[in-house]
């Protein structure tokens, strides 16, 4: 992570120079590793990968094949070394390899900040192997207790853990077993936006706070006296628990949104107002550019530029060019134009296409989007707080809009696109294509409806 997010190993000697060791894919051996000063490994965001390496080391060790010293490397997958290394402060990026590299970690070196009740500061550094060993032994203990369960609650040992909801639960085959064990009002179940992590939930439960109702009624100032020393692994822990408590109070009172400002909400206006949304396939390529054009006292008109086919780079570029040739013609017609979208996804996609292709039209589109587009999400965030976030589906529904589809969503639209391209029968392909187009049209209509609602507040 960048230095502002704790890139330097927490607790390491500030006088010790930060350095990483890496090998190229052509010469991967540790003996051939180069060094890079002023950078550290992304142990925070890549923690699971490094713990997996610790697992492999212990497996090799048990077979008598582990190397000494204990080293492991990960290969960045998101832009070369930048995906694996974090930069400290204002250290220049010159010299950072642009191609993927093997970033080496000393698995026995204390480098991971972990909770410690006995340490004065509430945490200490442990090695990746120490962290792995602790987690592995705990899981073995959980399994051993579970094997002694006979179905007799009076005599069975108490389980060592209780379910805590996390992002993986929905796709875990054990979810049907865990879900009935949770109180319907459980904090980890009800608060999924800004969700507290497992240690935060366990700390609350240890003090009798397990449900949203418990959290909503707690004296936060008193809670912080015992809570914060137990969650030193989390930066911003006080803000996190205060926000979670706020969500708990709103849930208890049946409020999904809180207005945080007063007075009119300013939303830029123009003679021509265009609401904009895109759809991309599972591979990230944009196959649909959708625009809803409105002029005063005229019916709104939906314009779409789509390809229901597997796109390669030239095909995606050609489709984007068609969309932005049209948009530029509208902009250059002379009437004032404002283009509205929701979140930064669309603008980032346009910039990514422009950077990859160096196409003059897409360069214009990227610059125009960055300078002239209006992100309605930023306006919403300036005025509202939401229990479950401020996504378009939630805010537009709050404003009274409903989608034609019973299950609208970006991930679902990727499934529909696949059906539109690969379904066996022409009627099935046509139905899926229609479903995608209606979904995209509803997205831009929803943006328009939300914009009108904001102006009416």
Coordinates of C-alpha atoms in Angstrom, one line a residue:
X1 CA 0.0 0.0 0.0
X2 CA 1.1 3.6 -0.4
X3 CA 2.8 5.1 2.7
X4 CA -0.3 7.0 3.7
X5 CA -2.0 3.6 4.0
X6 CA 0.8 2.0 6.0
X7 CA 3.2 0.8 3.3
X8 CA 6.2 0.8 5.6
X9 CA 6.2 -2.3 7.8
X10 CA 4.4 -1.1 11.0
X11 CA 6.8 -0.8 13.9
X12 CA 9.9 -1.2 11.8
X13 CA 12.9 0.9 12.5
X14 CA 12.3 4.3 10.8
X15 CA 16.1 4.6 10.3
X16 CA 16.2 1.3 8.5
X17 CA 16.0 1.9 4.7
X18 CA 12.9 0.6 3.0
X19 CA 13.8 -1.9 0.3
X20 CA 12.2 -4.6 -1.7
X21 CA 13.8 -7.6 -3.5
X22 CA 12.4 -8.7 -6.8
X23 CA 13.3 -11.1 -9.7
X24 CA 12.3 -10.9 -13.3
X25 CA 10.4 -13.7 -14.9
X26 CA 13.4 -14.4 -17.1
X27 CA 15.7 -14.8 -14.1
X28 CA 13.4 -15.8 -11.2
X29 CA 15.9 -17.2 -8.7
X30 CA 16.3 -15.3 -5.4
X31 CA 20.0 -15.3 -6.1
X32 CA 19.3 -13.1 -9.1
X33 CA 17.1 -10.7 -7.3
X34 CA 17.5 -6.9 -7.6
X35 CA 16.7 -4.4 -4.9
X36 CA 14.5 -1.3 -5.1
X37 CA 14.9 1.4 -2.4
X38 CA 12.1 3.4 -1.0
X39 CA 9.4 0.8 -1.5
X40 CA 7.9 -2.0 0.5
X41 CA 5.7 -5.1 -0.2
X42 CA 2.0 -4.6 -0.2
X43 CA 1.5 -7.0 2.7
X44 CA -1.9 -5.4 3.5
X45 CA -3.6 -5.9 0.2
X46 CA -1.7 -9.0 -0.8
X47 CA -1.8 -10.6 2.7
X48 CA -3.8 -13.6 1.6
X49 CA -1.3 -14.4 -1.2
X50 CA 1.6 -14.2 1.2
X51 CA -0.1 -16.4 3.8
X52 CA -0.8 -18.9 1.0
X53 CA 3.0 -19.0 0.4
X54 CA 3.5 -19.6 4.1
X55 CA 1.1 -22.6 3.7
X56 CA 3.1 -24.0 0.9
X57 CA 6.3 -23.6 2.8
X58 CA 4.9 -25.6 5.8
X59 CA 3.7 -28.3 3.4
X60 CA 7.2 -28.5 1.8
X61 CA 8.7 -28.5 5.3
X62 CA 6.6 -31.4 6.4
X63 CA 7.9 -33.4 3.4
X64 CA 11.5 -32.4 4.0
X65 CA 11.8 -30.1 1.0
X66 CA 11.6 -26.6 2.4
X67 CA 14.4 -24.2 1.6
X68 CA 16.4 -22.1 4.0
X69 CA 15.9 -19.3 4.5
X70 CA 12.1 -19.3 4.1
X71 CA 11.4 -17.2 1.1
X72 CA 8.3 -16.8 -1.0
X73 CA 7.3 -14.5 -4.0
X74 CA 4.2 -13.3 -5.5
X75 CA 3.7 -12.0 -9.0
X76 CA 1.7 -8.8 -9.5
X77 CA -1.2 -9.1 -11.9
X78 CA -2.3 -5.4 -12.2
X79 CA 0.3 -3.4 -13.9
X80 CA 3.7 -4.8 -13.3
X81 CA 5.6 -4.2 -10.1
X82 CA 3.2 -1.4 -9.2
X83 CA 0.7 -4.0 -8.3
X84 CA 3.0 -5.6 -5.7
X85 CA 5.1 -2.7 -4.3
X86 CA 4.0 0.3 -2.4
X87 CA 5.8 3.6 -2.7
X88 CA 6.9 5.5 0.3
X89 CA 6.1 9.2 0.5
X90 CA 7.5 11.1 -2.5
X91 CA 9.9 8.4 -3.7
X92 CA 10.0 8.7 -7.5
X93 CA 8.6 5.9 -9.6
X94 CA 11.6 5.9 -11.9
X95 CA 13.3 2.5 -11.9
X96 CA 10.1 0.6 -11.0
X97 CA 9.9 -2.3 -13.4
X98 CA 6.9 -2.0 -15.8
X99 CA 6.6 -5.8 -16.4
X100 CA 5.4 -8.3 -13.8
X101 CA 8.0 -9.4 -11.4
X102 CA 8.4 -11.8 -8.5
X103 CA 8.4 -9.8 -5.2
X104 CA 10.2 -11.7 -2.5
X105 CA 9.1 -11.9 1.2
X106 CA 11.1 -13.3 4.1
X107 CA 8.5 -15.5 5.6
X108 CA 10.3 -15.7 9.0
X109 CA 10.9 -11.9 9.3
X110 CA 8.5 -10.0 11.7
X111 CA 6.6 -7.9 9.2
X112 CA 2.8 -8.3 9.9
X113 CA 1.0 -6.1 12.4
X114 CA -1.2 -8.3 14.6
X115 CA -3.3 -7.7 17.7
X116 CA -1.6 -8.3 21.0
X117 CA -3.4 -7.9 24.3
X118 CA -0.2 -8.2 26.3
X119 CA 1.7 -5.6 24.3
X120 CA 1.6 -2.0 25.7
X121 CA 0.7 -0.6 22.2
X122 CA -2.0 -3.3 21.6
X123 CA -0.2 -4.9 18.7
X124 CA 3.1 -6.5 17.8
X125 CA 4.9 -7.6 14.6
X126 CA 4.8 -11.3 13.7
X127 CA 6.2 -13.1 10.8
X128 CA 4.1 -14.5 8.0
X129 CA 4.8 -18.0 9.2
X130 CA 3.8 -17.1 12.8
X131 CA 0.6 -15.6 11.5
X132 CA -0.1 -18.7 9.4
X133 CA 0.7 -21.1 12.2
X134 CA -1.7 -19.4 14.6
X135 CA -4.5 -19.4 12.0
X136 CA -3.9 -23.0 11.1
X137 CA -3.8 -24.2 14.7
X138 CA -7.0 -22.3 15.5
X139 CA -8.8 -24.0 12.6
X140 CA -7.5 -27.4 13.7
X141 CA -8.9 -26.7 17.2
X142 CA -12.3 -25.7 15.7
X143 CA -12.4 -28.9 13.7
X144 CA -11.5 -31.1 16.7
X145 CA -14.3 -29.5 18.8
X146 CA -16.7 -30.0 16.0
X147 CA -15.9 -33.7 15.8
X148 CA -17.0 -34.1 19.4
X149 CA -20.4 -32.7 18.6
X150 CA -23.1 -35.4 19.0
X151 CA -26.2 -33.3 18.8
X152 CA -26.8 -33.2 22.5
X153 CA -26.6 -29.5 23.6
X154 CA -26.5 -30.4 27.3
X155 CA -23.3 -32.4 27.0
X156 CA -21.6 -31.3 23.8
X157 CA -18.7 -28.8 24.0
X158 CA -19.5 -25.3 23.0
X159 CA -18.2 -24.4 19.5
X160 CA -15.1 -22.2 19.5
X161 CA -16.6 -19.9 16.9
X162 CA -20.0 -18.5 15.9
X163 CA -20.8 -17.5 12.3
X164 CA -19.8 -14.0 11.3
X165 CA -21.1 -12.8 7.9
X166 CA -18.5 -11.7 5.4
X167 CA -18.3 -11.1 1.6
X168 CA -17.7 -14.8 0.9
X169 CA -20.8 -16.1 2.7
X170 CA -23.2 -15.8 -0.3
X171 CA -21.2 -18.2 -2.4
X172 CA -20.2 -20.6 0.3
X173 CA -21.8 -24.0 0.5
X174 CA -21.8 -23.8 4.3
X175 CA -24.0 -20.7 4.3
X176 CA -27.2 -22.7 4.7
X177 CA -25.7 -24.2 7.8
X178 CA -24.5 -20.9 9.3
X179 CA -27.4 -18.7 8.5
X180 CA -29.9 -20.3 10.9
X181 CA -27.4 -19.8 13.8
X182 CA -27.5 -16.0 13.4
X183 CA -30.0 -13.8 15.1
X184 CA -32.0 -12.1 12.3
X185 CA -30.9 -8.8 13.9
X186 CA -27.2 -9.8 14.0
X187 CA -24.8 -6.9 13.3
X188 CA -22.7 -8.7 10.8
X189 CA -25.9 -9.8 9.0
X190 CA -27.7 -6.5 8.9
X191 CA -24.9 -4.0 8.3
X192 CA -23.3 -4.9 5.0
X193 CA -22.2 -1.5 3.9
X194 CA -19.1 -0.4 5.9
X195 CA -19.2 -3.9 7.4
X196 CA -17.2 -4.5 10.6
X197 CA -14.6 -7.2 10.3
X198 CA -14.5 -10.4 12.2
X199 CA -12.4 -9.1 15.1
X200 CA -14.6 -6.0 15.4
X201 CA -17.7 -8.2 15.6
X202 CA -16.1 -10.6 18.1
X203 CA -15.1 -7.7 20.3
X204 CA -18.6 -6.4 20.3
X205 CA -20.1 -9.9 21.0
X206 CA -17.7 -10.4 23.9
X207 CA -19.3 -7.4 25.6
X208 CA -22.9 -8.4 24.9
X209 CA -23.4 -6.4 21.7
X210 CA -24.6 -8.8 19.1
X211 CA -27.6 -7.2 17.4
X212 CA -28.4 -4.0 15.6
X213 CA -30.7 -3.1 18.5
X214 CA -27.8 -3.6 21.0
X215 CA -25.5 -1.4 18.9
X216 CA -28.1 1.3 18.4
X217 CA -28.7 1.6 22.1
X218 CA -25.1 1.5 23.3
X219 CA -23.4 4.4 25.0
X220 CA -20.6 5.0 22.4
X221 CA -18.4 7.0 24.6
X222 CA -18.3 4.2 27.2
X223 CA -18.0 1.6 24.4
X224 CA -14.8 3.3 23.0
X225 CA -13.0 2.9 26.3
X226 CA -12.9 -0.9 26.0
X227 CA -13.5 -1.3 22.3
X228 CA -10.6 0.7 20.8
X229 CA -7.8 -1.2 22.7
X230 CA -9.1 -4.4 21.2
X231 CA -9.2 -3.3 17.6
X232 CA -5.8 -1.7 17.1
X233 CA -5.4 -3.6 13.9
X234 CA -7.9 -1.2 12.3
X235 CA -7.0 2.3 11.2
X236 CA -10.0 4.6 11.7
X237 CA -11.6 2.2 14.2
X238 CA -13.5 4.9 16.0
X239 CA -15.0 6.3 12.8
X240 CA -15.9 2.8 11.7
X241 CA -17.8 1.9 14.9
X242 CA -19.5 5.3 15.1
X243 CA -20.7 4.9 11.5
X244 CA -21.9 1.4 12.2
X245 CA -23.8 2.6 15.2
X246 CA -25.4 5.3 13.1
X247 CA -26.5 2.7 10.6
X248 CA -27.9 0.5 13.5
X249 CA -30.0 3.4 14.7
X250 CA -31.3 4.1 11.2
X251 CA -32.2 0.4 10.7
X252 CA -34.0 0.3 14.0
X253 CA -36.0 3.4 13.1
X254 CA -36.7 2.2 9.5
X255 CA -34.8 5.0 7.8
X256 CA -32.7 4.1 4.7
X257 CA -31.4 7.6 4.0
X258 CA -30.5 10.7 6.1
X259 CA -30.3 14.1 4.5
X260 CA -27.1 15.8 5.9
X261 CA -27.7 19.3 4.5
X262 CA -30.5 21.8 4.2
X263 CA -31.7 24.0 1.4
X264 CA -31.9 23.4 -2.3
X265 CA -29.6 20.9 -3.9
X266 CA -27.7 22.4 -6.9
X267 CA -27.6 20.3 -10.0
X268 CA -26.1 21.9 -13.1
X269 CA -28.5 22.6 -15.9
X270 CA -28.3 22.9 -19.7
X271 CA -30.5 23.2 -22.7
X272 CA -29.5 19.7 -23.7
X273 CA -29.3 17.2 -20.8
X274 CA -27.9 13.8 -21.5
X275 CA -27.9 10.9 -19.0
X276 CA -25.2 8.3 -19.7
X277 CA -24.5 4.7 -18.8
X278 CA -22.5 1.9 -20.2
X279 CA -22.5 -1.9 -20.1
X280 CA -19.5 -4.1 -20.2
X281 CA -19.0 -7.8 -20.7
X282 CA -17.3 -10.1 -18.2
X283 CA -13.9 -9.4 -19.8
X284 CA -14.4 -5.7 -19.2
X285 CA -15.0 -4.7 -22.8
X286 CA -17.7 -2.1 -23.3
X287 CA -20.4 -3.4 -25.7
X288 CA -23.1 -0.9 -25.0
X289 CA -23.0 2.9 -24.7
X290 CA -26.4 4.3 -23.7
X291 CA -27.6 8.0 -23.8
X292 CA -30.9 9.6 -22.8
X293 CA -31.2 13.0 -24.5
X294 CA -33.7 15.6 -23.1
X295 CA -34.5 19.1 -24.3
X296 CA -37.0 21.4 -22.6
X297 CA -40.6 20.5 -23.4
X298 CA -39.6 17.6 -25.6
X299 CA -39.9 13.8 -25.0
X300 CA -36.7 12.2 -23.9
X301 CA -34.9 10.1 -26.6
X302 CA -32.8 7.0 -25.9
X303 CA -29.7 6.5 -28.1
X304 CA -27.7 3.3 -27.9
X305 CA -24.6 2.1 -29.6
X306 CA -24.2 -1.6 -29.1
X307 CA -22.5 -4.8 -30.4
X308 CA -23.9 -8.1 -29.3
X309 CA -20.8 -10.0 -30.2
X310 CA -17.6 -11.0 -28.6
X311 CA -15.5 -7.9 -29.0
X312 CA -11.7 -7.7 -29.6
X313 CA -9.7 -4.4 -29.2
X314 CA -10.5 -3.1 -32.6
X315 CA -14.2 -3.9 -32.3
X316 CA -14.5 -2.2 -28.9
X317 CA -12.6 0.8 -30.3
X318 CA -14.9 1.1 -33.3
X319 CA -18.0 0.9 -31.2
X320 CA -16.7 3.6 -28.9
X321 CA -15.8 5.8 -31.9
X322 CA -19.4 5.5 -33.1
X323 CA -20.7 6.6 -29.7
X324 CA -18.4 9.6 -29.4
X325 CA -18.7 10.7 -33.0
X326 CA -22.4 11.1 -32.2
X327 CA -21.8 12.8 -28.8
X328 CA -19.3 15.2 -30.3
X329 CA -21.8 16.2 -33.0
X330 CA -24.3 17.0 -30.3
X331 CA -21.8 19.0 -28.3
X332 CA -20.6 20.9 -31.3
X333 CA -24.1 21.7 -32.5
X334 CA -24.0 24.9 -30.4
X335 CA -26.5 24.3 -27.7
X336 CA -25.3 24.1 -24.1
X337 CA -24.9 20.4 -23.1
X338 CA -24.4 18.6 -19.8
X339 CA -23.8 14.9 -19.6
X340 CA -24.7 13.2 -16.3
X341 CA -23.5 9.8 -15.0
X342 CA -23.5 7.9 -11.7
X343 CA -20.0 7.1 -10.2
X344 CA -16.6 7.4 -11.9
X345 CA -16.8 4.1 -13.7
X346 CA -17.8 5.5 -17.1
X347 CA -15.2 8.2 -17.1
X348 CA -12.5 5.8 -16.1
X349 CA -13.5 3.4 -18.9
X350 CA -13.3 6.3 -21.5
X351 CA -9.9 7.3 -20.2
X352 CA -8.7 3.7 -20.3
X353 CA -9.7 3.4 -23.9
X354 CA -8.1 6.7 -24.8
X355 CA -4.8 5.7 -23.1
X356 CA -4.7 2.3 -24.7
X357 CA -5.4 3.5 -28.3
X358 CA -4.1 7.1 -28.5
X359 CA -7.1 7.8 -30.8
X360 CA -7.8 11.5 -31.2
X361 CA -11.5 11.1 -30.9
X362 CA -11.2 9.1 -27.7
X363 CA -8.7 11.6 -26.4
X364 CA -11.3 14.3 -26.9
X365 CA -14.0 12.2 -25.2
X366 CA -11.7 11.5 -22.2
X367 CA -10.9 15.2 -21.8
X368 CA -14.5 16.2 -22.3
X369 CA -15.7 13.6 -19.8
X370 CA -13.1 14.6 -17.1
X371 CA -13.8 18.3 -17.5
X372 CA -17.5 18.5 -18.4
X373 CA -19.4 15.4 -17.2
X374 CA -21.4 15.7 -14.0
X375 CA -21.2 12.8 -11.5
X376 CA -24.5 12.7 -9.7
X377 CA -23.1 10.3 -7.1
X378 CA -20.8 13.0 -5.9
X379 CA -23.8 15.4 -5.5
X380 CA -25.7 12.7 -3.7
X381 CA -22.7 12.0 -1.4
X382 CA -22.5 15.7 -0.5
X383 CA -26.1 15.6 0.8
X384 CA -27.1 12.1 1.9
X385 CA -26.0 9.2 4.1
X386 CA -27.4 5.8 3.3
X387 CA -27.7 2.7 5.5
X388 CA -26.8 0.4 2.6
X389 CA -24.8 3.0 0.6
X390 CA -25.8 5.4 -2.1
X391 CA -25.9 3.2 -5.2
X392 CA -28.1 4.3 -8.1
X393 CA -30.5 1.4 -7.6
X394 CA -31.1 2.4 -4.0
X395 CA -31.3 6.2 -4.5
X396 CA -33.5 6.0 -7.6
X397 CA -35.9 3.6 -5.8
X398 CA -35.9 6.1 -2.9
X399 CA -36.9 8.8 -5.4
X400 CA -39.8 6.6 -6.7
X401 CA -38.3 5.0 -9.8
X402 CA -38.5 1.3 -10.6
X403 CA -36.8 -0.8 -13.2
X404 CA -38.8 -2.9 -15.6
X405 CA -36.6 -6.0 -14.9
X406 CA -37.4 -7.9 -11.7
X407 CA -33.7 -8.4 -11.0
X408 CA -31.7 -5.4 -12.3
X409 CA -27.9 -5.3 -11.8
X410 CA -24.6 -5.0 -13.6
X411 CA -23.5 -8.5 -13.0
X412 CA -26.8 -9.9 -14.2
X413 CA -26.5 -7.8 -17.3
X414 CA -23.2 -9.6 -18.1
X415 CA -25.1 -12.9 -17.9
X416 CA -27.8 -11.5 -20.2
X417 CA -25.1 -10.4 -22.7
X418 CA -23.6 -13.9 -22.7
X419 CA -27.1 -15.2 -23.5
X420 CA -27.6 -12.6 -26.2
X421 CA -24.4 -13.7 -27.9
X422 CA -24.3 -17.4 -27.3
X423 CA -27.9 -18.7 -26.6
X424 CA -28.8 -21.6 -28.9
X425 CA -32.0 -20.2 -30.5
X426 CA -32.5 -16.9 -32.2
X427 CA -35.6 -16.1 -30.0
X428 CA -33.5 -16.6 -26.9
X429 CA -30.7 -14.4 -28.2
X430 CA -33.3 -11.7 -29.2
X431 CA -35.0 -11.8 -25.8
X432 CA -31.7 -11.4 -23.9
X433 CA -30.6 -8.6 -26.2
X434 CA -33.9 -6.8 -25.5
X435 CA -33.5 -7.4 -21.8
X436 CA -30.0 -5.8 -21.8
X437 CA -31.2 -2.8 -23.8
X438 CA -34.2 -2.2 -21.6
X439 CA -32.0 -2.5 -18.5
X440 CA -29.5 0.1 -19.9
X441 CA -32.4 2.4 -20.9
X442 CA -33.9 2.1 -17.4
X443 CA -30.5 3.0 -15.9
X444 CA -30.3 6.3 -17.8
X445 CA -34.0 7.0 -17.1
X446 CA -33.3 6.3 -13.4
X447 CA -30.4 8.8 -13.5
X448 CA -32.7 11.4 -15.1
X449 CA -35.5 10.7 -12.5
X450 CA -33.0 11.0 -9.6
X451 CA -31.7 14.3 -11.0
X452 CA -35.2 15.7 -11.1
X453 CA -35.9 14.5 -7.6
X454 CA -32.7 16.1 -6.3
X455 CA -33.7 19.4 -7.8
X456 CA -37.1 19.1 -6.1
X457 CA -35.6 18.7 -2.6

